Amino acid sequence: MSKSPRTSKASAAKPLPATAKPRRPRKEADLPSPQHELIGTATNQTLAGNPLVSVRAADLVGSAGYLLKALGQSPLKASAHLGGYLKELRAIVGGSSTIAPDPKDKRFADPAWQSNVFLRGLLQSYLAGQGELNRFIESTDLPPLEKSRAQFVASLLADAVAPSNSPLTNPAALRKLVDTGGLSLARGIRHFAHDMLNKRGLPEQVDSTPFKVGENIATAKGEVVFRNEMFELLQFAPSTPNAFARPLVMSPPQINKYYAIDLSPEKSLIKWIQDSGVNLFVISWRNPTSEHRDWGLSEYALCLDQAVDVACQITGSPDVNMWGSCSGGITLAAYLGWLAARGEGHKVANTSWAVCVLDMPSALDDTTLGLFATPAALRAAKASSKRKGVLSGQDMARMFAWMRPNDLIWNYWVNNYLLGNKPPAFDILAWNNDTTRLPAQLHADYLDLVQQNPYSNPGTLTIAGESIDMTQVKVGAYVVGGTTDHITPWQGCYGTARLFGEDATYVLSNAGHLQSLVNPPGNPKSFYYAAPASSSDPETWLQNAGERQQGSWWSHWREWIQQRSGESLAAPKKSGSRKHPPLCPAPGTYVMER
């Protein structure tokens, strides 16, 4: 499988736009405009289980050395750019500067940044300094990787000192201070003190208190029909009079909990599948602790085999369809390779893949994470999680936030502290905050995938004693990517489709990582492209994919999976079987573990 470039050559031909009661999950439309914007940004930046997170604080601090190196190696260039900055300052003071922020930069959307002479000058000075620093770094003779790291550190510094982050120069904060008679400042100080004590200094991103798992989120009707020390298997029986004979077994990511696909009835993929007549089995992974440090990719892959056997026993079907999301798809691929090596590939007939990249380098190309995924950094990351026994979700979220500080830190700094607002209460963000841990061995195995790229290089990965060769895996495949997904880029997801041959169906949804998965019908802005993965590269595929289709890809997938789920029979009257009786109602017990 060839590695896909990150920049779309087809963009000119087909532009891809980005896209109150305490017991009821909040919808975006319920919220005030500033919090609506926060949600729109944050849902594009959900942690979403990128298993390749390996950046340490030391890596970020070390990169500051490259900025100093640039200054030391190119003092004349630095002086020239300093002169350019001073020249622009004279123009700003004289009122002749034309520097303006990017219209898409919401930090400076307040009209006061343009109407107030002082604020306009302050903003222009900030933008001039940022621009000259970037141009200086670009003009140096640093190697490309060092230059990119220096640019990253420069952006961190520039984002931190933005005038919008200061209570004395943020016009919205100043107005609210006056309007509330100082109450907004008092609330902001209280929020800051809380986060320093409980969030290790990072701003709280969500008010999770209105959301109760099993009460107003994760409410789809189902039963736990199997449990071992690593997972619970939830059966969600069809809601239709008839049911298809072949069940669907779903492998969700290990990093977040499964209920992203069951946040509320109106956007529950689980309910959509139940209403499609498909007998659905979903794995709910246990949240491991340090005593489970030895659980690795092999152990998780074998869990899928147990889940498949239980689903087949309950339904009487000789085989299943399967679904893998993000890192859950990485586990599914390992399982399929293990089955093929054992001559048992017949157990899985068709597969669906949501926002899942199996060509590991393409998940890191041209990304901030890719800047730090060096062999030394990967070794240090493995050593750190081995020492602790687990990699915590909070640690992953913290480092992920520093990859995108404007969206995940400074936006909340302004909202929570300068404006004195509570963070928004929104179900997707509450789910994203409900993180889990990764066992040290699984984290190490994931990091090894970066260097070995085993799904594209047969024989470099062994699962439970079997050598993995994905060319031996023969399954039907339906693969979904998102146009604005920065975690699993859509070009890399297209590579996943290519792994299963030209007959694989690839669907490109106009959404980000999580939104392309949680994509119920009814959104007038939703559209997608769908076509066989017959082109060698994603840009050519897009050019030849035909007209965009309005609406959600869920309807398209429903037709696809129904055609591959066997005959339609009378739906079972109850879940489980004599051998696997229901143990408790969904969402089960493991999902409650913190």
Coordinates of C-alpha atoms in Angstrom, one line a residue:
M1 CA 0.0 0.0 0.0
S2 CA 1.4 3.3 -1.0
K3 CA 1.7 6.1 1.4
S4 CA -0.8 8.9 0.7
P5 CA 0.3 12.6 0.6
R6 CA -1.5 14.8 3.0
T7 CA -2.2 17.7 0.7
S8 CA -5.1 17.2 -1.7
K9 CA -4.3 18.0 -5.3
A10 CA -8.0 17.6 -6.1
S11 CA -9.1 20.5 -3.8
A12 CA -9.5 22.9 -6.7
A13 CA -11.9 20.5 -8.5
K14 CA -13.9 19.5 -5.4
P15 CA -13.5 21.8 -2.5
L16 CA -14.1 20.1 0.9
P17 CA -15.6 22.6 3.4
A18 CA -15.0 22.0 7.1
T19 CA -17.4 21.8 8.4
A20 CA -30.9 23.1 29.8
K21 CA -32.4 20.7 31.8
P22 CA -29.8 19.0 34.0
R23 CA -31.0 15.5 33.2
R24 CA -31.1 16.0 29.4
P25 CA -27.9 16.1 27.3
R26 CA -27.4 19.5 25.8
K27 CA -27.5 20.1 22.1
E28 CA -25.2 22.6 20.4
A29 CA -28.2 24.8 19.5
D30 CA -29.1 25.1 23.2
L31 CA -25.9 26.9 24.1
P32 CA -24.9 30.6 24.0
S33 CA -22.8 31.6 21.0
P34 CA -19.4 31.7 22.7
Q35 CA -19.9 28.2 24.1
H36 CA -21.3 27.0 20.8
E37 CA -18.0 28.1 19.2
L38 CA -16.1 26.3 22.0
I39 CA -17.9 23.1 21.3
G40 CA -17.5 23.4 17.5
T41 CA -13.8 23.7 18.0
A42 CA -13.4 21.1 20.7
T43 CA -15.4 18.4 19.0
N44 CA -12.9 18.6 16.2
Q45 CA -10.1 18.1 18.7
T46 CA -11.3 15.1 20.6
L47 CA -8.6 12.8 21.9
A48 CA -10.5 10.0 20.1
G49 CA -8.0 7.4 20.9
N50 CA -4.9 8.1 18.9
P51 CA -2.7 5.3 20.1
L52 CA 0.4 6.8 18.7
V53 CA 0.6 9.6 21.3
S54 CA 4.1 9.4 22.5
V55 CA 5.2 13.0 23.1
R56 CA 6.8 13.9 26.4
A57 CA 7.1 17.3 28.0
A58 CA 10.9 16.9 27.7
D59 CA 10.5 16.6 23.9
L60 CA 8.6 19.9 23.7
V61 CA 11.1 21.7 26.0
G62 CA 14.0 20.2 24.0
S63 CA 12.7 21.6 20.8
A64 CA 13.2 25.1 22.2
G65 CA 16.9 24.4 21.7
Y66 CA 16.3 24.4 17.9
L67 CA 14.9 28.0 18.1
L68 CA 18.0 29.1 20.0
K69 CA 20.2 27.2 17.5
A70 CA 18.6 29.1 14.7
L71 CA 19.4 32.4 16.4
G72 CA 22.9 31.4 17.1
Q73 CA 23.6 30.1 13.5
S74 CA 22.0 33.0 11.7
P75 CA 22.5 36.3 13.7
L76 CA 22.6 38.4 10.5
K77 CA 19.3 37.0 9.3
A78 CA 17.9 37.5 12.8
S79 CA 19.0 41.2 12.8
A80 CA 17.4 41.7 9.4
H81 CA 14.1 40.3 10.5
L82 CA 14.3 42.4 13.7
G83 CA 14.7 45.4 11.5
G84 CA 11.7 44.4 9.5
Y85 CA 9.7 44.2 12.7
L86 CA 10.8 47.6 13.9
K87 CA 9.9 49.0 10.5
E88 CA 6.4 47.6 10.7
L89 CA 6.1 49.0 14.3
R90 CA 6.7 52.5 12.9
A91 CA 3.9 51.9 10.3
I92 CA 1.6 50.7 13.1
V93 CA 2.3 53.8 15.2
G94 CA 1.8 56.0 12.1
G95 CA -1.5 54.3 11.4
S96 CA -0.5 53.0 7.9
S97 CA 0.0 49.3 8.7
T98 CA -2.3 47.0 6.8
I99 CA -1.6 43.9 8.9
A100 CA -4.9 42.1 9.9
P101 CA -5.7 38.8 11.5
D102 CA -6.9 35.8 9.6
P103 CA -10.7 36.2 9.3
K104 CA -11.0 32.7 10.6
D105 CA -9.1 33.5 13.8
K106 CA -11.9 33.7 16.3
R107 CA -9.6 35.1 19.0
F108 CA -9.8 38.5 17.4
A109 CA -13.4 38.4 16.0
D110 CA -14.6 41.1 18.5
P111 CA -15.1 44.4 16.6
A112 CA -13.1 46.3 19.3
W113 CA -9.9 44.8 17.9
Q114 CA -10.4 47.0 14.9
S115 CA -12.4 50.0 16.3
N116 CA -10.2 50.7 19.3
V117 CA -6.9 52.4 18.3
F118 CA -5.0 50.9 21.2
L119 CA -6.2 47.4 20.7
R120 CA -5.7 47.5 17.0
G121 CA -2.1 48.7 17.4
L122 CA -1.5 46.0 20.0
L123 CA -2.9 43.3 17.8
Q124 CA -0.9 44.5 14.8
S125 CA 2.3 44.5 16.8
Y126 CA 1.6 41.0 18.0
L127 CA 0.9 39.7 14.4
A128 CA 4.0 41.5 13.1
G129 CA 6.3 39.9 15.6
Q130 CA 4.8 36.5 15.0
G131 CA 5.1 36.8 11.3
E132 CA 8.7 38.0 11.4
L133 CA 9.7 35.2 13.7
N134 CA 8.1 32.6 11.4
R135 CA 9.8 34.1 8.4
F136 CA 13.2 34.1 10.1
I137 CA 12.9 30.4 11.1
E138 CA 11.9 29.6 7.5
S139 CA 15.0 31.4 6.1
T140 CA 17.5 29.6 8.3
D141 CA 19.6 26.6 7.2
L142 CA 18.3 24.3 9.8
P143 CA 17.4 20.7 8.7
P144 CA 13.7 20.3 7.9
L145 CA 12.9 18.4 11.0
E146 CA 14.7 20.9 13.3
K147 CA 13.1 23.8 11.4
S148 CA 9.6 22.3 11.9
R149 CA 10.3 21.8 15.6
A150 CA 11.5 25.4 15.9
Q151 CA 8.4 26.6 14.2
F152 CA 6.3 24.6 16.6
V153 CA 8.0 26.1 19.7
A154 CA 7.6 29.6 18.1
S155 CA 3.9 29.0 17.7
L156 CA 3.5 27.8 21.3
L157 CA 5.2 31.0 22.5
A158 CA 3.1 33.2 20.2
D159 CA -0.1 31.5 21.2
A160 CA 0.7 32.0 24.9
V161 CA 1.4 35.7 24.6
A162 CA -1.6 36.6 22.4
P163 CA -3.2 39.8 23.7
S164 CA -6.6 37.9 23.7
N165 CA -5.3 35.9 26.6
S166 CA -4.7 38.9 28.9
P167 CA -7.6 40.1 31.2
L168 CA -6.3 43.7 30.6
T169 CA -6.5 43.6 26.8
N170 CA -9.3 41.2 26.0
P171 CA -12.3 43.5 25.2
A172 CA -14.9 40.9 25.9
A173 CA -13.4 40.2 29.3
L174 CA -13.2 43.9 30.1
R175 CA -16.9 44.5 29.1
K176 CA -18.0 41.5 31.2
L177 CA -16.0 42.7 34.2
V178 CA -17.9 46.0 34.1
D179 CA -21.3 44.5 33.3
T180 CA -21.1 42.0 36.2
G181 CA -19.6 44.4 38.7
G182 CA -16.5 42.3 39.1
L183 CA -18.3 39.0 39.5
S184 CA -16.9 37.5 36.3
L185 CA -13.4 38.1 37.7
A186 CA -14.3 36.4 41.0
R187 CA -15.7 33.4 39.2
G188 CA -12.7 33.2 37.0
I189 CA -10.4 33.2 40.0
R190 CA -12.4 30.4 41.5
H191 CA -12.3 28.4 38.3
F192 CA -8.6 28.9 38.1
A193 CA -8.0 27.7 41.7
H194 CA -10.1 24.6 41.1
D195 CA -8.2 23.7 38.0
M196 CA -4.8 24.2 39.6
L197 CA -5.8 21.8 42.4
N198 CA -7.7 19.2 40.3
K199 CA -6.6 19.5 36.7
R200 CA -2.8 20.1 37.2
G201 CA -3.2 23.6 35.8
L202 CA -5.1 22.9 32.6
P203 CA -8.5 24.5 32.1
E204 CA -11.6 22.3 32.5
Q205 CA -13.0 21.7 29.1
V206 CA -16.5 20.4 30.0
D207 CA -19.1 20.4 32.7
S208 CA -19.8 16.7 32.9
T209 CA -22.2 16.9 35.9
P210 CA -25.5 16.7 33.8
F211 CA -24.4 13.5 32.2
K212 CA -25.0 10.1 33.8
V213 CA -23.9 7.0 31.9
G214 CA -26.9 4.6 31.6
E215 CA -29.4 7.4 32.6
N216 CA -29.2 10.1 29.9
I217 CA -26.3 8.8 27.8
A218 CA -25.5 5.3 26.8
T219 CA -29.1 4.3 27.1
A220 CA -29.6 1.9 24.2
K221 CA -31.5 -1.2 25.3
G222 CA -29.2 -4.2 25.6
E223 CA -27.7 -6.8 27.8
V224 CA -24.3 -7.9 29.0
V225 CA -24.0 -11.5 27.7
F226 CA -20.4 -12.3 28.4
R227 CA -17.7 -11.0 30.8
N228 CA -14.1 -11.8 31.4
E229 CA -11.3 -9.9 33.0
M230 CA -10.6 -7.8 29.9
F231 CA -14.0 -7.0 28.5
E232 CA -17.8 -7.2 28.6
L233 CA -19.8 -8.1 25.5
L234 CA -23.0 -6.2 25.1
Q235 CA -25.8 -7.5 22.9
F236 CA -28.1 -5.0 21.4
A237 CA -30.9 -7.0 19.8
P238 CA -32.7 -5.6 16.8
S239 CA -35.8 -3.5 17.4
T240 CA -37.4 -4.8 14.2
P241 CA -39.8 -7.8 13.9
N242 CA -37.2 -9.6 11.7
A243 CA -33.5 -9.8 12.2
F244 CA -30.7 -10.7 9.8
A245 CA -29.0 -14.0 10.5
R246 CA -25.4 -12.8 10.5
P247 CA -24.5 -10.6 13.6
L248 CA -22.2 -7.6 13.7
V249 CA -19.4 -7.6 16.3
M250 CA -17.9 -4.2 17.1
S251 CA -14.4 -3.5 18.3
P252 CA -14.2 0.1 19.7
P253 CA -11.0 1.9 20.7
Q254 CA -9.3 1.0 24.0
I255 CA -8.5 4.6 24.8
N256 CA -12.1 6.0 25.2
K257 CA -15.2 4.2 26.2
Y258 CA -17.5 2.7 23.7
Y259 CA -20.5 4.9 24.2
A260 CA -19.4 7.6 21.7
I261 CA -21.8 5.6 19.4
D262 CA -24.7 5.9 22.0
L263 CA -24.6 9.5 23.3
S264 CA -28.4 10.0 22.9
P265 CA -31.2 8.3 21.0
E266 CA -31.3 10.8 18.2
K267 CA -27.6 10.3 17.4
S268 CA -27.0 6.8 18.5
L269 CA -25.3 4.6 16.0
I270 CA -26.3 1.6 18.1
K271 CA -30.0 2.5 17.9
W272 CA -29.6 3.0 14.1
I273 CA -28.1 -0.5 13.8
Q274 CA -30.9 -2.0 16.0
D275 CA -33.5 -0.3 13.8
S276 CA -31.7 -1.8 10.7
G277 CA -32.5 -5.3 11.8
V278 CA -28.9 -6.2 12.6
N279 CA -28.1 -8.1 15.8
L280 CA -25.2 -6.1 17.3
F281 CA -22.6 -7.1 19.8
V282 CA -20.3 -4.4 21.2
I283 CA -17.2 -4.9 23.2
S284 CA -16.9 -2.7 26.3
W285 CA -13.2 -2.8 27.3
R286 CA -12.2 -2.8 31.0
N287 CA -10.3 0.2 32.2
P288 CA -6.9 -1.4 33.1
T289 CA -4.7 -0.6 36.1
S290 CA -1.1 -1.1 36.6
E291 CA -1.7 -4.8 37.6
H292 CA -2.8 -5.3 34.0
R293 CA 0.5 -3.9 32.5
D294 CA 1.1 -7.1 30.5
W295 CA -2.0 -6.9 28.4
G296 CA -0.8 -6.3 24.8
L297 CA -2.1 -6.4 21.3
S298 CA -2.1 -10.2 21.2
E299 CA -4.3 -10.4 24.3
Y300 CA -6.7 -7.8 22.9
A301 CA -6.9 -9.5 19.5
L302 CA -7.8 -12.8 21.2
C303 CA -10.6 -11.0 23.0
L304 CA -12.1 -10.4 19.6
D305 CA -12.1 -14.1 18.9
Q306 CA -13.9 -14.8 22.2
A307 CA -16.5 -12.1 21.3
V308 CA -17.0 -13.7 17.8
D309 CA -17.4 -17.1 19.3
V310 CA -20.1 -15.9 21.8
A311 CA -21.9 -14.0 19.1
C312 CA -22.0 -17.1 16.8
Q313 CA -23.1 -19.3 19.7
I314 CA -26.0 -17.0 20.6
T315 CA -27.2 -16.3 17.1
G316 CA -26.4 -19.7 15.6
S317 CA -24.6 -18.1 12.7
P318 CA -21.4 -19.7 11.5
D319 CA -19.7 -16.4 10.9
V320 CA -20.0 -12.6 11.7
N321 CA -19.5 -9.2 10.2
M322 CA -17.1 -6.9 12.2
W323 CA -16.6 -3.2 12.8
G324 CA -13.4 -1.5 14.0
S325 CA -13.1 2.2 15.0
C326 CA -9.8 4.0 15.2
S327 CA -7.5 2.0 17.5
G328 CA -10.2 -0.7 17.7
G329 CA -9.7 -1.1 14.0
I330 CA -5.9 -1.6 14.6
T331 CA -6.9 -4.5 17.0
L332 CA -9.4 -5.8 14.4
A333 CA -6.7 -5.9 11.7
A334 CA -4.4 -7.9 14.0
Y335 CA -7.2 -10.3 14.7
L336 CA -8.0 -10.8 11.0
G337 CA -4.3 -11.4 10.3
W338 CA -4.2 -14.0 13.1
L339 CA -7.3 -15.8 11.7
A340 CA -5.8 -15.9 8.2
A341 CA -2.6 -17.3 9.5
R342 CA -4.5 -20.1 11.3
G343 CA -6.7 -20.8 8.2
E344 CA -9.8 -19.6 10.1
G345 CA -10.5 -16.5 8.0
H346 CA -14.0 -17.8 7.3
K347 CA -15.2 -16.7 10.7
V348 CA -15.4 -13.1 9.5
A349 CA -17.2 -12.3 6.3
N350 CA -17.3 -8.5 6.0
T351 CA -15.8 -5.6 7.8
S352 CA -16.5 -1.9 8.5
W353 CA -13.8 0.5 9.4
A354 CA -14.4 4.0 10.8
V355 CA -11.7 6.6 10.9
C356 CA -9.0 4.0 11.1
V357 CA -5.5 4.2 9.6
L358 CA -3.6 0.9 9.2
D359 CA -0.6 2.5 7.3
M360 CA 1.0 3.9 10.4
P361 CA 3.3 6.5 8.9
S362 CA 0.4 8.1 7.1
A363 CA -1.2 8.8 10.5
L364 CA 1.8 10.9 11.4
D365 CA 2.8 12.5 8.2
D366 CA 2.7 16.3 8.3
T367 CA 1.3 16.3 11.9
T368 CA 2.7 17.7 15.1
L369 CA 2.8 14.3 16.6
G370 CA 4.9 13.2 13.6
L371 CA 7.6 15.8 14.5
F372 CA 8.3 14.0 17.8
A373 CA 7.9 10.3 16.8
T374 CA 11.6 9.7 16.7
P375 CA 13.1 6.4 17.7
A376 CA 14.5 8.0 20.8
A377 CA 11.2 9.5 21.8
L378 CA 9.4 6.2 21.2
R379 CA 11.9 4.3 23.4
A380 CA 11.5 6.9 26.1
A381 CA 7.7 6.8 25.9
K382 CA 7.7 3.0 26.2
A383 CA 10.0 3.1 29.2
S384 CA 7.8 5.7 30.9
S385 CA 4.6 3.6 30.5
K386 CA 6.4 0.4 31.5
R387 CA 7.6 2.1 34.7
K388 CA 4.1 3.2 35.6
G389 CA 2.3 0.1 34.3
V390 CA -0.2 2.2 32.3
L391 CA -0.5 5.3 30.2
S392 CA -3.3 7.3 31.6
G393 CA -5.9 9.0 29.5
Q394 CA -5.4 12.2 31.4
D395 CA -1.7 12.2 30.5
M396 CA -2.6 11.6 26.8
A397 CA -5.2 14.4 26.9
R398 CA -2.7 16.8 28.5
M399 CA -0.1 16.2 25.9
F400 CA -2.7 16.3 23.1
A401 CA -3.9 19.7 24.4
W402 CA -0.4 21.1 24.0
M403 CA -0.3 20.0 20.4
R404 CA -3.3 22.4 19.7
P405 CA -3.1 24.9 22.5
N406 CA -5.3 27.6 20.9
D407 CA -8.2 25.1 20.6
L408 CA -7.7 23.1 23.8
I409 CA -6.1 25.5 26.3
W410 CA -6.3 29.2 25.5
N411 CA -10.0 29.1 24.3
Y412 CA -10.9 27.7 27.7
W413 CA -8.5 30.0 29.5
V414 CA -10.5 32.9 28.1
N415 CA -13.9 31.3 28.7
N416 CA -13.3 30.0 32.2
Y417 CA -11.0 32.5 33.7
L418 CA -11.2 35.8 31.8
L419 CA -15.0 35.7 31.2
G420 CA -15.8 33.7 34.3
N421 CA -18.0 31.2 32.4
K422 CA -18.4 27.6 33.3
P423 CA -17.1 25.2 30.6
P424 CA -19.9 24.0 28.3
A425 CA -22.0 21.0 29.2
F426 CA -22.1 18.9 26.1
D427 CA -22.3 15.1 25.7
I428 CA -19.4 14.6 23.2
L429 CA -17.1 16.6 25.4
A430 CA -18.3 14.7 28.5
W431 CA -17.5 11.4 26.7
N432 CA -14.1 12.7 25.6
N433 CA -13.3 13.6 29.2
D434 CA -14.3 10.0 30.4
T435 CA -10.8 8.7 29.5
T436 CA -9.3 5.3 30.1
R437 CA -5.8 4.0 30.5
L438 CA -3.7 1.9 28.2
P439 CA -1.7 -1.1 29.6
A440 CA 2.0 -0.6 29.2
Q441 CA 2.4 -3.5 26.9
L442 CA -0.4 -2.4 24.6
H443 CA 1.1 1.1 24.5
A444 CA 4.5 -0.4 23.6
D445 CA 2.9 -2.5 20.9
Y446 CA 1.2 0.5 19.4
L447 CA 4.4 2.4 19.3
D448 CA 6.1 -0.5 17.6
L449 CA 3.6 -0.3 14.9
V450 CA 5.0 3.2 14.0
Q451 CA 8.4 1.7 13.2
Q452 CA 7.4 -1.6 11.8
N453 CA 4.2 -0.6 9.9
P454 CA 3.2 -4.3 10.0
Y455 CA 0.0 -4.1 8.1
S456 CA 1.9 -3.0 5.0
N457 CA 5.0 -5.1 5.7
P458 CA 4.1 -8.8 6.1
G459 CA 6.0 -10.8 8.7
T460 CA 6.9 -7.9 11.0
L461 CA 4.1 -8.5 13.5
T462 CA 3.4 -11.6 15.5
I463 CA 0.0 -12.1 17.3
A464 CA -0.3 -15.0 19.7
G465 CA 2.5 -16.9 17.9
E466 CA 1.2 -16.2 14.3
S467 CA 3.0 -14.1 11.8
I468 CA 0.7 -11.4 10.3
D469 CA 0.3 -11.0 6.6
M470 CA -2.6 -8.8 5.6
T471 CA -2.4 -9.9 2.0
Q472 CA -3.9 -13.2 3.1
V473 CA -7.0 -11.5 4.7
K474 CA -10.0 -11.8 2.4
V475 CA -13.0 -9.8 3.6
G476 CA -15.5 -7.3 2.3
A477 CA -14.7 -3.8 3.5
Y478 CA -16.5 -0.5 4.0
V479 CA -14.2 2.3 5.1
V480 CA -15.1 5.7 6.3
G481 CA -12.9 8.8 6.6
G482 CA -13.5 12.5 7.4
T483 CA -12.4 15.4 5.4
T484 CA -11.3 17.5 8.4
D485 CA -10.0 14.6 10.5
H486 CA -6.5 15.5 11.8
I487 CA -6.1 12.4 13.9
T488 CA -6.6 9.8 11.2
P489 CA -6.3 11.8 8.0
W490 CA -8.8 10.8 5.3
Q491 CA -6.0 10.0 2.8
G492 CA -4.6 7.5 5.3
C493 CA -8.1 6.0 5.8
Y494 CA -8.3 5.6 2.1
G495 CA -5.1 3.5 2.3
T496 CA -7.0 1.2 4.7
A497 CA -9.6 0.6 2.0
R498 CA -6.9 -0.1 -0.5
L499 CA -5.5 -2.8 1.8
F500 CA -8.6 -4.8 1.1
G501 CA -8.6 -4.5 -2.6
E502 CA -10.3 -2.5 -5.3
D503 CA -13.7 -3.8 -4.4
A504 CA -13.6 -2.2 -1.0
T505 CA -16.0 0.7 -0.6
Y506 CA -14.5 4.0 0.6
V507 CA -16.8 6.8 2.0
L508 CA -15.5 10.3 2.6
S509 CA -17.7 12.3 5.0
N510 CA -17.4 16.1 5.3
A511 CA -16.6 16.0 9.0
G512 CA -13.8 15.6 11.6
H513 CA -12.7 12.5 13.5
L514 CA -15.6 11.9 15.8
Q515 CA -18.3 13.8 13.8
S516 CA -17.7 11.6 10.8
L517 CA -18.6 8.6 13.0
V518 CA -21.5 10.3 15.0
N519 CA -23.2 11.4 11.8
P520 CA -27.0 10.7 12.1
P521 CA -29.4 11.6 9.3
G522 CA -31.0 15.0 9.5
N523 CA -28.1 17.4 9.4
P524 CA -28.6 19.5 6.2
K525 CA -24.9 20.3 6.1
S526 CA -23.8 16.7 5.9
F527 CA -22.7 15.1 2.6
Y528 CA -20.3 12.4 1.5
Y529 CA -18.6 10.7 -1.4
A530 CA -18.8 7.0 -1.9
A531 CA -17.1 4.8 -4.5
P532 CA -15.0 1.6 -4.8
A533 CA -11.3 2.1 -3.8
S534 CA -10.2 1.5 -7.3
S535 CA -7.7 4.3 -7.7
S536 CA -4.1 4.0 -6.5
D537 CA -4.1 7.3 -4.6
P538 CA -6.8 9.2 -2.7
E539 CA -6.8 12.4 -4.7
T540 CA -7.5 10.5 -8.0
W541 CA -10.2 8.6 -6.2
L542 CA -11.9 11.9 -5.1
Q543 CA -11.8 13.2 -8.6
N544 CA -13.5 10.1 -9.9
A545 CA -15.9 9.5 -7.0
G546 CA -18.8 11.1 -8.8
E547 CA -21.2 13.6 -7.4
R548 CA -21.3 14.2 -3.7
Q549 CA -24.3 12.6 -1.9
Q550 CA -26.3 14.8 0.4
G551 CA -27.0 13.6 3.9
S552 CA -25.4 11.0 6.2
W553 CA -23.5 8.0 5.1
W554 CA -25.3 6.0 7.7
S555 CA -28.2 5.3 5.2
H556 CA -25.6 4.2 2.6
W557 CA -23.9 1.9 5.1
R558 CA -27.3 0.5 6.2
E559 CA -28.0 -0.8 2.7
W560 CA -24.4 -2.1 2.4
I561 CA -24.5 -4.1 5.7
Q562 CA -28.1 -5.4 5.2
Q563 CA -27.1 -6.9 1.9
R564 CA -24.2 -8.7 3.6
S565 CA -26.0 -9.9 6.8
G566 CA -27.7 -13.1 5.5
E567 CA -31.3 -14.0 5.4
S568 CA -34.0 -12.2 7.4
L569 CA -35.5 -14.3 10.2
A570 CA -37.9 -13.7 13.0
A571 CA -36.1 -11.6 15.6
P572 CA -35.2 -13.4 18.8
K573 CA -37.5 -12.8 21.7
K574 CA -34.7 -12.3 24.2
S575 CA -31.0 -11.7 24.4
G576 CA -28.3 -14.2 25.2
S577 CA -28.7 -18.0 25.2
R578 CA -28.7 -20.8 27.7
K579 CA -24.9 -20.9 27.6
H580 CA -24.6 -17.1 27.7
P581 CA -27.5 -15.7 29.7
P582 CA -27.8 -12.0 30.3
L583 CA -25.7 -10.9 33.2
C584 CA -26.9 -7.3 33.6
P585 CA -28.4 -4.6 31.5
A586 CA -26.3 -2.4 29.2
P587 CA -24.2 -0.4 29.5
G588 CA -22.7 -2.9 31.9
T589 CA -20.2 -2.5 34.7
Y590 CA -16.8 -2.0 33.0
V591 CA -18.0 1.3 31.4
M592 CA -18.5 2.7 34.9
E593 CA -14.9 2.2 36.0
R594 CA -12.8 5.3 36.4

